[in-house]
């Protein structure tokens, strides 16, 4: 039966794995590292706090996409907390940590990274659904968005807590990784593959969005004046994704107006929509409304 080493300090595992813990971090070098790290963490806290506050206080941002964006900012804010904890528990301090404190340090980092990645994946899927339905914003309800946000954090916390729950090498030293002395190699492989898979799915989703918007832009091009510069088209295309969606939405409403029955007493209000797809050209969109609205 393998012996478990829950009562050992981290120097026991670092010595066995021959991992470098930067024991020379002391004096001026340590102060510089802490000062630079503190500056960046404060910047992370400040910038992400602004994003969260803007989404909460501005009613124009009360849509599913912006809620998910605020959650991404919250994940980055949490990452700042994880980095602060890491700064004061790394270098020569690493070897003095208990097993539980080291698990806490790594768990915070794993949770923050997984939360950010999972939230980016959810945003990509939400954008894909909205664009394929030719809408600026998806029709997700606040309840569904809340459930998605809770799911993101549940997955992140689970991924960060898995090693603490038992998937480690404390009872099987031979399975320990040299990169993370008390993480088993099988867990690191699982964590790496799962994150790469999520990243690959995001790339596929955004490529599909790009191709779809490019195709729709080509369809709309004959209805606009001027010409698109081929050299600048890809960059302009990505910058005008939201504008194209607004144009498609107005075209969809216009088509619905033309099909409306006469007795419905609909009136048509003509407005100019700046598409800026071709050198600042304009496209007339139509919106339906009842008389008196």
PDB file of C-alpha atoms in Angstrom:
ATOM      1  CA  UNK A   1       0.000   0.000   0.000  1.00  0.00           C
ATOM      2  CA  UNK A   2       1.374   3.445  -0.984  1.00  0.00           C
ATOM      3  CA  UNK A   3       2.208   5.859   1.802  1.00  0.00           C
ATOM      4  CA  UNK A   4       0.392   9.208   1.764  1.00  0.00           C
ATOM      5  CA  UNK A   5       2.260  12.433   2.552  1.00  0.00           C
ATOM      6  CA  UNK A   6      -0.420  14.880   3.653  1.00  0.00           C
ATOM      7  CA  UNK A   7       1.682  16.069   6.604  1.00  0.00           C
ATOM      8  CA  UNK A   8       4.761  16.975   4.573  1.00  0.00           C
ATOM      9  CA  UNK A   9       5.793  20.490   3.633  1.00  0.00           C
ATOM     10  CA  UNK A  10       6.344  21.427   0.033  1.00  0.00           C
ATOM     11  CA  UNK A  11      10.144  21.277   0.293  1.00  0.00           C
ATOM     12  CA  UNK A  12       9.800  17.465   0.445  1.00  0.00           C
ATOM     13  CA  UNK A  13       8.022  17.388  -2.936  1.00  0.00           C
ATOM     14  CA  UNK A  14      10.183  20.075  -4.554  1.00  0.00           C
ATOM     15  CA  UNK A  15      13.357  18.203  -3.602  1.00  0.00           C
ATOM     16  CA  UNK A  16      11.999  14.984  -5.080  1.00  0.00           C
ATOM     17  CA  UNK A  17      10.971  16.646  -8.332  1.00  0.00           C
ATOM     18  CA  UNK A  18      14.122  18.808  -8.597  1.00  0.00           C
ATOM     19  CA  UNK A  19      11.924  21.847  -9.307  1.00  0.00           C
ATOM     20  CA  UNK A  20      13.464  25.314  -9.258  1.00  0.00           C
ATOM     21  CA  UNK A  21      11.747  27.631  -6.764  1.00  0.00           C
ATOM     22  CA  UNK A  22      13.966  30.675  -7.344  1.00  0.00           C
ATOM     23  CA  UNK A  23      15.619  30.617  -3.948  1.00  0.00           C
ATOM     24  CA  UNK A  24      17.709  33.646  -4.951  1.00  0.00           C
ATOM     25  CA  UNK A  25      14.639  35.877  -4.796  1.00  0.00           C
ATOM     26  CA  UNK A  26      15.551  38.168  -1.928  1.00  0.00           C
ATOM     27  CA  UNK A  27      16.374  41.778  -1.169  1.00  0.00           C
ATOM     28  CA  UNK A  28      16.079  44.227  -4.069  1.00  0.00           C
ATOM     29  CA  UNK A  29      14.964  41.645  -6.623  1.00  0.00           C
ATOM     30  CA  UNK A  30      12.081  40.501  -4.419  1.00  0.00           C
ATOM     31  CA  UNK A  31      10.977  44.110  -3.797  1.00  0.00           C
ATOM     32  CA  UNK A  32      10.991  44.860  -7.548  1.00  0.00           C
ATOM     33  CA  UNK A  33       8.955  41.732  -8.313  1.00  0.00           C
ATOM     34  CA  UNK A  34       6.397  42.591  -5.627  1.00  0.00           C
ATOM     35  CA  UNK A  35       6.122  46.242  -6.727  1.00  0.00           C
ATOM     36  CA  UNK A  36       5.651  45.422 -10.410  1.00  0.00           C
ATOM     37  CA  UNK A  37       3.205  42.631  -9.592  1.00  0.00           C
ATOM     38  CA  UNK A  38       1.230  44.900  -7.258  1.00  0.00           C
ATOM     39  CA  UNK A  39       0.990  47.598  -9.949  1.00  0.00           C
ATOM     40  CA  UNK A  40      -0.405  45.203 -12.512  1.00  0.00           C
ATOM     41  CA  UNK A  41      -2.836  43.677 -10.015  1.00  0.00           C
ATOM     42  CA  UNK A  42      -4.125  47.123  -9.061  1.00  0.00           C
ATOM     43  CA  UNK A  43      -4.555  47.909 -12.760  1.00  0.00           C
ATOM     44  CA  UNK A  44      -6.530  44.673 -13.192  1.00  0.00           C
ATOM     45  CA  UNK A  45      -8.751  45.547 -10.230  1.00  0.00           C
ATOM     46  CA  UNK A  46      -9.379  49.111 -11.439  1.00  0.00           C
ATOM     47  CA  UNK A  47     -10.038  48.383 -15.127  1.00  0.00           C
ATOM     48  CA  UNK A  48     -12.349  45.438 -14.512  1.00  0.00           C
ATOM     49  CA  UNK A  49     -14.210  47.325 -11.799  1.00  0.00           C
ATOM     50  CA  UNK A  50     -14.962  50.035 -14.381  1.00  0.00           C
ATOM     51  CA  UNK A  51     -16.380  47.443 -16.771  1.00  0.00           C
ATOM     52  CA  UNK A  52     -18.589  45.874 -14.108  1.00  0.00           C
ATOM     53  CA  UNK A  53     -19.795  49.280 -12.878  1.00  0.00           C
ATOM     54  CA  UNK A  54     -20.586  50.418 -16.434  1.00  0.00           C
ATOM     55  CA  UNK A  55     -22.722  47.356 -17.141  1.00  0.00           C
ATOM     56  CA  UNK A  56     -24.573  47.649 -13.829  1.00  0.00           C
ATOM     57  CA  UNK A  57     -25.283  51.383 -13.947  1.00  0.00           C
ATOM     58  CA  UNK A  58     -25.951  51.910 -17.669  1.00  0.00           C
ATOM     59  CA  UNK A  59     -29.307  50.535 -18.808  1.00  0.00           C
ATOM     60  CA  UNK A  60     -28.100  50.491 -22.426  1.00  0.00           C
ATOM     61  CA  UNK A  61     -25.852  47.584 -21.428  1.00  0.00           C
ATOM     62  CA  UNK A  62     -28.621  45.481 -19.889  1.00  0.00           C
ATOM     63  CA  UNK A  63     -28.427  42.782 -22.545  1.00  0.00           C
ATOM     64  CA  UNK A  64     -27.131  39.169 -22.381  1.00  0.00           C
ATOM     65  CA  UNK A  65     -23.866  39.957 -24.174  1.00  0.00           C
ATOM     66  CA  UNK A  66     -22.956  42.722 -21.728  1.00  0.00           C
ATOM     67  CA  UNK A  67     -23.888  40.603 -18.708  1.00  0.00           C
ATOM     68  CA  UNK A  68     -21.483  37.958 -19.968  1.00  0.00           C
ATOM     69  CA  UNK A  69     -18.879  40.655 -20.583  1.00  0.00           C
ATOM     70  CA  UNK A  70     -19.285  41.833 -16.993  1.00  0.00           C
ATOM     71  CA  UNK A  71     -18.871  38.255 -15.827  1.00  0.00           C
ATOM     72  CA  UNK A  72     -15.646  38.034 -17.831  1.00  0.00           C
ATOM     73  CA  UNK A  73     -14.454  41.168 -16.056  1.00  0.00           C
ATOM     74  CA  UNK A  74     -15.384  39.539 -12.738  1.00  0.00           C
ATOM     75  CA  UNK A  75     -13.308  36.489 -13.689  1.00  0.00           C
ATOM     76  CA  UNK A  76     -10.347  38.754 -14.488  1.00  0.00           C
ATOM     77  CA  UNK A  77     -10.882  40.564 -11.183  1.00  0.00           C
ATOM     78  CA  UNK A  78     -10.759  37.185  -9.441  1.00  0.00           C
ATOM     79  CA  UNK A  79      -7.566  36.415 -11.381  1.00  0.00           C
ATOM     80  CA  UNK A  80      -6.040  39.560  -9.865  1.00  0.00           C
ATOM     81  CA  UNK A  81      -6.849  38.234  -6.393  1.00  0.00           C
ATOM     82  CA  UNK A  82      -5.244  34.909  -7.311  1.00  0.00           C
ATOM     83  CA  UNK A  83      -2.092  36.672  -8.525  1.00  0.00           C
ATOM     84  CA  UNK A  84      -1.835  38.708  -5.330  1.00  0.00           C
ATOM     85  CA  UNK A  85      -1.996  35.497  -3.301  1.00  0.00           C
ATOM     86  CA  UNK A  86       0.582  33.953  -5.633  1.00  0.00           C
ATOM     87  CA  UNK A  87       3.014  36.868  -5.255  1.00  0.00           C
ATOM     88  CA  UNK A  88       3.248  36.384  -1.514  1.00  0.00           C
ATOM     89  CA  UNK A  89       3.412  32.586  -1.721  1.00  0.00           C
ATOM     90  CA  UNK A  90       5.964  31.973  -4.442  1.00  0.00           C
ATOM     91  CA  UNK A  91       9.743  31.936  -4.834  1.00  0.00           C
ATOM     92  CA  UNK A  92      11.576  30.764  -1.719  1.00  0.00           C
ATOM     93  CA  UNK A  93       8.278  30.814   0.214  1.00  0.00           C
ATOM     94  CA  UNK A  94       6.982  27.932  -1.924  1.00  0.00           C
ATOM     95  CA  UNK A  95       9.045  25.338  -0.072  1.00  0.00           C
ATOM     96  CA  UNK A  96       7.700  26.442   3.292  1.00  0.00           C
ATOM     97  CA  UNK A  97       4.037  26.041   2.312  1.00  0.00           C
ATOM     98  CA  UNK A  98       1.851  23.277   3.637  1.00  0.00           C
ATOM     99  CA  UNK A  99       0.115  20.975   1.169  1.00  0.00           C
ATOM    100  CA  UNK A 100      -3.267  22.628   1.761  1.00  0.00           C
ATOM    101  CA  UNK A 101      -1.882  26.147   1.272  1.00  0.00           C
ATOM    102  CA  UNK A 102      -0.176  25.107  -1.963  1.00  0.00           C
ATOM    103  CA  UNK A 103      -3.446  23.562  -3.180  1.00  0.00           C
ATOM    104  CA  UNK A 104      -5.183  26.849  -2.368  1.00  0.00           C
ATOM    105  CA  UNK A 105      -2.594  28.838  -4.318  1.00  0.00           C
ATOM    106  CA  UNK A 106      -2.876  26.687  -7.428  1.00  0.00           C
ATOM    107  CA  UNK A 107      -6.629  26.249  -7.061  1.00  0.00           C
ATOM    108  CA  UNK A 108      -7.179  30.012  -7.211  1.00  0.00           C
ATOM    109  CA  UNK A 109      -5.109  30.248 -10.384  1.00  0.00           C
ATOM    110  CA  UNK A 110      -6.834  27.274 -12.029  1.00  0.00           C
ATOM    111  CA  UNK A 111     -10.283  28.578 -11.098  1.00  0.00           C
ATOM    112  CA  UNK A 112      -9.633  32.077 -12.450  1.00  0.00           C
ATOM    113  CA  UNK A 113      -8.190  30.802 -15.731  1.00  0.00           C
ATOM    114  CA  UNK A 114     -11.000  28.289 -16.241  1.00  0.00           C
ATOM    115  CA  UNK A 115     -13.634  30.943 -15.459  1.00  0.00           C
ATOM    116  CA  UNK A 116     -12.148  33.330 -18.023  1.00  0.00           C
ATOM    117  CA  UNK A 117     -11.855  30.664 -20.702  1.00  0.00           C
ATOM    118  CA  UNK A 118     -15.328  29.227 -20.090  1.00  0.00           C
ATOM    119  CA  UNK A 119     -16.846  32.709 -20.165  1.00  0.00           C
ATOM    120  CA  UNK A 120     -15.101  33.501 -23.453  1.00  0.00           C
ATOM    121  CA  UNK A 121     -16.533  30.292 -24.868  1.00  0.00           C
ATOM    122  CA  UNK A 122     -20.061  31.213 -23.731  1.00  0.00           C
ATOM    123  CA  UNK A 123     -19.689  34.697 -25.266  1.00  0.00           C
ATOM    124  CA  UNK A 124     -18.555  33.150 -28.546  1.00  0.00           C
ATOM    125  CA  UNK A 125     -21.579  30.839 -28.635  1.00  0.00           C
ATOM    126  CA  UNK A 126     -23.933  33.709 -27.729  1.00  0.00           C
ATOM    127  CA  UNK A 127     -22.519  35.853 -30.544  1.00  0.00           C
ATOM    128  CA  UNK A 128     -22.823  32.955 -32.962  1.00  0.00           C
ATOM    129  CA  UNK A 129     -26.486  32.397 -32.103  1.00  0.00           C
ATOM    130  CA  UNK A 130     -27.280  36.118 -32.378  1.00  0.00           C
ATOM    131  CA  UNK A 131     -25.575  36.570 -35.719  1.00  0.00           C
ATOM    132  CA  UNK A 132     -27.040  33.428 -37.280  1.00  0.00           C
ATOM    133  CA  UNK A 133     -30.496  34.720 -36.323  1.00  0.00           C
ATOM    134  CA  UNK A 134     -29.634  38.171 -37.704  1.00  0.00           C
ATOM    135  CA  UNK A 135     -30.050  39.909 -34.369  1.00  0.00           C
ATOM    136  CA  UNK A 136     -27.827  42.390 -32.575  1.00  0.00           C
ATOM    137  CA  UNK A 137     -28.646  40.776 -29.234  1.00  0.00           C
ATOM    138  CA  UNK A 138     -29.722  37.240 -28.493  1.00  0.00           C
ATOM    139  CA  UNK A 139     -33.139  36.484 -27.025  1.00  0.00           C
ATOM    140  CA  UNK A 140     -31.679  34.924 -23.878  1.00  0.00           C
ATOM    141  CA  UNK A 141     -33.686  35.843 -20.814  1.00  0.00           C
ATOM    142  CA  UNK A 142     -32.055  37.192 -17.674  1.00  0.00           C
ATOM    143  CA  UNK A 143     -32.806  33.896 -15.973  1.00  0.00           C
ATOM    144  CA  UNK A 144     -30.962  31.910 -18.621  1.00  0.00           C
ATOM    145  CA  UNK A 145     -28.005  34.296 -18.568  1.00  0.00           C
ATOM    146  CA  UNK A 146     -27.847  33.962 -14.790  1.00  0.00           C
ATOM    147  CA  UNK A 147     -27.865  30.172 -15.095  1.00  0.00           C
ATOM    148  CA  UNK A 148     -25.063  30.352 -17.681  1.00  0.00           C
ATOM    149  CA  UNK A 149     -22.978  32.554 -15.390  1.00  0.00           C
ATOM    150  CA  UNK A 150     -23.544  30.188 -12.458  1.00  0.00           C
ATOM    151  CA  UNK A 151     -22.611  27.244 -14.696  1.00  0.00           C
ATOM    152  CA  UNK A 152     -19.361  28.971 -15.701  1.00  0.00           C
ATOM    153  CA  UNK A 153     -18.354  29.488 -12.087  1.00  0.00           C
ATOM    154  CA  UNK A 154     -19.442  25.993 -11.068  1.00  0.00           C
ATOM    155  CA  UNK A 155     -17.190  24.495 -13.744  1.00  0.00           C
ATOM    156  CA  UNK A 156     -14.331  26.813 -12.803  1.00  0.00           C
ATOM    157  CA  UNK A 157     -14.552  26.003  -9.080  1.00  0.00           C
ATOM    158  CA  UNK A 158     -14.806  22.293  -9.831  1.00  0.00           C
ATOM    159  CA  UNK A 159     -11.718  22.375 -12.064  1.00  0.00           C
ATOM    160  CA  UNK A 160      -9.776  24.272  -9.408  1.00  0.00           C
ATOM    161  CA  UNK A 161     -10.865  21.923  -6.620  1.00  0.00           C
ATOM    162  CA  UNK A 162     -10.337  18.604  -8.426  1.00  0.00           C
ATOM    163  CA  UNK A 163      -6.739  18.104  -7.171  1.00  0.00           C
ATOM    164  CA  UNK A 164      -7.799  18.885  -3.601  1.00  0.00           C
ATOM    165  CA  UNK A 165     -10.659  16.386  -3.872  1.00  0.00           C
ATOM    166  CA  UNK A 166      -8.242  13.559  -4.607  1.00  0.00           C
ATOM    167  CA  UNK A 167      -6.800  13.747  -8.105  1.00  0.00           C
ATOM    168  CA  UNK A 168      -3.242  14.306  -6.886  1.00  0.00           C
ATOM    169  CA  UNK A 169      -0.091  12.297  -6.264  1.00  0.00           C
ATOM    170  CA  UNK A 170       0.235  12.586  -2.482  1.00  0.00           C
ATOM    171  CA  UNK A 171      -0.238   8.833  -2.162  1.00  0.00           C
ATOM    172  CA  UNK A 172       1.675   7.976  -5.335  1.00  0.00           C
ATOM    173  CA  UNK A 173       4.872  10.000  -5.512  1.00  0.00           C
ATOM    174  CA  UNK A 174       5.997   8.322  -8.729  1.00  0.00           C
ATOM    175  CA  UNK A 175       3.023   9.886 -10.579  1.00  0.00           C
ATOM    176  CA  UNK A 176       3.927  13.450  -9.565  1.00  0.00           C
ATOM    177  CA  UNK A 177       4.736  16.052 -12.207  1.00  0.00           C
ATOM    178  CA  UNK A 178       7.982  17.995 -12.179  1.00  0.00           C
ATOM    179  CA  UNK A 179       6.094  21.201 -13.078  1.00  0.00           C
ATOM    180  CA  UNK A 180       3.594  20.949 -10.216  1.00  0.00           C
ATOM    181  CA  UNK A 181       5.158  18.710  -7.532  1.00  0.00           C
ATOM    182  CA  UNK A 182       1.902  17.413  -6.006  1.00  0.00           C
ATOM    183  CA  UNK A 183      -0.214  17.368  -9.176  1.00  0.00           C
ATOM    184  CA  UNK A 184      -0.419  14.042 -10.952  1.00  0.00           C
ATOM    185  CA  UNK A 185       0.629  13.990 -14.589  1.00  0.00           C
ATOM    186  CA  UNK A 186      -2.743  12.565 -15.626  1.00  0.00           C
ATOM    187  CA  UNK A 187      -4.589  15.560 -14.134  1.00  0.00           C
ATOM    188  CA  UNK A 188      -2.288  18.035 -15.871  1.00  0.00           C
ATOM    189  CA  UNK A 189      -2.900  16.250 -19.184  1.00  0.00           C
ATOM    190  CA  UNK A 190      -6.664  16.362 -18.594  1.00  0.00           C
ATOM    191  CA  UNK A 191      -6.583  20.062 -17.627  1.00  0.00           C
ATOM    192  CA  UNK A 192      -4.440  20.987 -20.630  1.00  0.00           C
ATOM    193  CA  UNK A 193      -6.514  19.023 -23.151  1.00  0.00           C
ATOM    194  CA  UNK A 194      -9.816  20.421 -21.823  1.00  0.00           C
ATOM    195  CA  UNK A 195      -8.573  24.012 -22.066  1.00  0.00           C
ATOM    196  CA  UNK A 196      -7.143  23.479 -25.541  1.00  0.00           C
ATOM    197  CA  UNK A 197     -10.447  21.933 -26.621  1.00  0.00           C
ATOM    198  CA  UNK A 198     -12.390  24.957 -25.353  1.00  0.00           C
ATOM    199  CA  UNK A 199      -9.975  27.279 -27.150  1.00  0.00           C
ATOM    200  CA  UNK A 200     -10.303  25.270 -30.380  1.00  0.00           C
ATOM    201  CA  UNK A 201     -14.114  25.459 -30.202  1.00  0.00           C
ATOM    202  CA  UNK A 202     -13.882  29.246 -29.793  1.00  0.00           C
ATOM    203  CA  UNK A 203     -11.678  29.529 -32.861  1.00  0.00           C
ATOM    204  CA  UNK A 204     -14.125  27.448 -34.920  1.00  0.00           C
ATOM    205  CA  UNK A 205     -17.096  29.539 -33.738  1.00  0.00           C
ATOM    206  CA  UNK A 206     -15.441  32.850 -34.572  1.00  0.00           C
ATOM    207  CA  UNK A 207     -14.297  31.572 -37.967  1.00  0.00           C
ATOM    208  CA  UNK A 208     -17.920  30.620 -38.718  1.00  0.00           C
ATOM    209  CA  UNK A 209     -19.051  34.100 -37.622  1.00  0.00           C
ATOM    210  CA  UNK A 210     -16.440  35.736 -39.830  1.00  0.00           C
ATOM    211  CA  UNK A 211     -17.389  33.680 -42.878  1.00  0.00           C
ATOM    212  CA  UNK A 212     -21.120  34.267 -42.330  1.00  0.00           C
ATOM    213  CA  UNK A 213     -20.766  38.047 -41.935  1.00  0.00           C
ATOM    214  CA  UNK A 214     -18.459  38.183 -44.947  1.00  0.00           C
ATOM    215  CA  UNK A 215     -21.025  36.316 -47.049  1.00  0.00           C
ATOM    216  CA  UNK A 216     -23.868  38.576 -45.889  1.00  0.00           C
ATOM    217  CA  UNK A 217     -21.764  41.659 -46.564  1.00  0.00           C
ATOM    218  CA  UNK A 218     -21.214  40.495 -50.134  1.00  0.00           C
ATOM    219  CA  UNK A 219     -24.985  40.037 -50.505  1.00  0.00           C
ATOM    220  CA  UNK A 220     -25.639  43.582 -49.282  1.00  0.00           C
ATOM    221  CA  UNK A 221     -22.866  45.135 -51.384  1.00  0.00           C
ATOM    222  CA  UNK A 222     -24.930  45.577 -54.611  1.00  0.00           C
ATOM    223  CA  UNK A 223     -27.453  47.647 -52.630  1.00  0.00           C
ATOM    224  CA  UNK A 224     -24.877  50.184 -51.482  1.00  0.00           C
ATOM    225  CA  UNK A 225     -22.917  52.795 -53.425  1.00  0.00           C
ATOM    226  CA  UNK A 226     -19.147  52.842 -53.745  1.00  0.00           C
ATOM    227  CA  UNK A 227     -16.783  49.899 -53.495  1.00  0.00           C
ATOM    228  CA  UNK A 228     -14.997  48.048 -50.702  1.00  0.00           C
ATOM    229  CA  UNK A 229     -11.246  48.251 -50.638  1.00  0.00           C
ATOM    230  CA  UNK A 230     -10.096  44.672 -50.896  1.00  0.00           C
ATOM    231  CA  UNK A 231      -6.959  45.435 -48.980  1.00  0.00           C
ATOM    232  CA  UNK A 232      -8.848  46.855 -45.996  1.00  0.00           C
ATOM    233  CA  UNK A 233     -11.967  44.697 -46.247  1.00  0.00           C
ATOM    234  CA  UNK A 234     -11.094  42.079 -43.550  1.00  0.00           C
ATOM    235  CA  UNK A 235     -10.399  44.706 -40.879  1.00  0.00           C
ATOM    236  CA  UNK A 236     -13.418  46.805 -41.835  1.00  0.00           C
ATOM    237  CA  UNK A 237     -15.531  43.672 -41.859  1.00  0.00           C
ATOM    238  CA  UNK A 238     -14.729  42.802 -38.270  1.00  0.00           C
ATOM    239  CA  UNK A 239     -15.303  46.411 -37.190  1.00  0.00           C
ATOM    240  CA  UNK A 240     -18.753  46.545 -38.816  1.00  0.00           C
ATOM    241  CA  UNK A 241     -20.189  43.226 -37.629  1.00  0.00           C
ATOM    242  CA  UNK A 242     -22.654  44.933 -35.312  1.00  0.00           C
ATOM    243  CA  UNK A 243     -23.646  47.496 -37.955  1.00  0.00           C
ATOM    244  CA  UNK A 244     -24.328  44.790 -40.508  1.00  0.00           C
ATOM    245  CA  UNK A 245     -26.532  43.006 -37.996  1.00  0.00           C
ATOM    246  CA  UNK A 246     -28.519  46.179 -37.394  1.00  0.00           C
ATOM    247  CA  UNK A 247     -28.953  46.556 -41.160  1.00  0.00           C
ATOM    248  CA  UNK A 248     -30.131  42.961 -41.522  1.00  0.00           C
ATOM    249  CA  UNK A 249     -32.583  43.469 -38.676  1.00  0.00           C
ATOM    250  CA  UNK A 250     -34.072  46.510 -40.387  1.00  0.00           C
ATOM    251  CA  UNK A 251     -34.309  44.660 -43.681  1.00  0.00           C
ATOM    252  CA  UNK A 252     -36.120  41.861 -41.890  1.00  0.00           C
ATOM    253  CA  UNK A 253     -38.577  44.377 -40.414  1.00  0.00           C
ATOM    254  CA  UNK A 254     -39.053  45.977 -43.829  1.00  0.00           C
ATOM    255  CA  UNK A 255     -39.936  42.609 -45.335  1.00  0.00           C
ATOM    256  CA  UNK A 256     -42.424  42.018 -42.518  1.00  0.00           C
ATOM    257  CA  UNK A 257     -44.009  45.461 -43.146  1.00  0.00           C
ATOM    258  CA  UNK A 258     -44.595  44.687 -46.800  1.00  0.00           C
ATOM    259  CA  UNK A 259     -46.398  41.481 -45.825  1.00  0.00           C
ATOM    260  CA  UNK A 260     -48.570  43.130 -43.159  1.00  0.00           C
ATOM    261  CA  UNK A 261     -52.357  43.049 -43.899  1.00  0.00           C
ATOM    262  CA  UNK A 262     -54.056  46.298 -44.916  1.00  0.00           C
ATOM    263  CA  UNK A 263     -56.565  46.271 -42.063  1.00  0.00           C
ATOM    264  CA  UNK A 264     -53.689  46.323 -39.575  1.00  0.00           C
ATOM    265  CA  UNK A 265     -53.351  50.061 -40.356  1.00  0.00           C
ATOM    266  CA  UNK A 266     -49.569  50.079 -40.268  1.00  0.00           C
ATOM    267  CA  UNK A 267     -47.580  53.180 -41.126  1.00  0.00           C
ATOM    268  CA  UNK A 268     -43.988  53.202 -42.318  1.00  0.00           C
ATOM    269  CA  UNK A 269     -41.294  55.390 -40.938  1.00  0.00           C
ATOM    270  CA  UNK A 270     -38.203  55.790 -43.102  1.00  0.00           C
ATOM    271  CA  UNK A 271     -34.846  56.334 -41.467  1.00  0.00           C
ATOM    272  CA  UNK A 272     -31.272  56.412 -42.670  1.00  0.00           C
ATOM    273  CA  UNK A 273     -28.942  53.732 -41.305  1.00  0.00           C
ATOM    274  CA  UNK A 274     -25.268  54.481 -41.624  1.00  0.00           C
ATOM    275  CA  UNK A 275     -23.736  51.160 -42.610  1.00  0.00           C
ATOM    276  CA  UNK A 276     -20.230  52.392 -43.297  1.00  0.00           C
ATOM    277  CA  UNK A 277     -19.665  49.190 -45.202  1.00  0.00           C
ATOM    278  CA  UNK A 278     -18.540  50.968 -48.344  1.00  0.00           C
ATOM    279  CA  UNK A 279     -16.776  54.255 -47.849  1.00  0.00           C
ATOM    280  CA  UNK A 280     -19.446  55.744 -45.583  1.00  0.00           C
ATOM    281  CA  UNK A 281     -22.379  54.846 -47.847  1.00  0.00           C
ATOM    282  CA  UNK A 282     -25.920  54.983 -46.470  1.00  0.00           C
ATOM    283  CA  UNK A 283     -28.689  52.423 -46.645  1.00  0.00           C
ATOM    284  CA  UNK A 284     -32.349  53.278 -46.064  1.00  0.00           C
ATOM    285  CA  UNK A 285     -33.956  50.997 -43.512  1.00  0.00           C
ATOM    286  CA  UNK A 286     -37.649  50.862 -42.647  1.00  0.00           C
ATOM    287  CA  UNK A 287     -39.309  50.288 -39.271  1.00  0.00           C
ATOM    288  CA  UNK A 288     -42.974  49.524 -38.689  1.00  0.00           C
ATOM    289  CA  UNK A 289     -45.104  51.175 -36.028  1.00  0.00           C
ATOM    290  CA  UNK A 290     -48.791  51.626 -35.212  1.00  0.00           C
ATOM    291  CA  UNK A 291     -50.394  55.050 -35.759  1.00  0.00           C
ATOM    292  CA  UNK A 292     -49.924  57.243 -32.712  1.00  0.00           C
ATOM    293  CA  UNK A 293     -46.719  55.500 -31.573  1.00  0.00           C
TER     294      UNK A 293
END
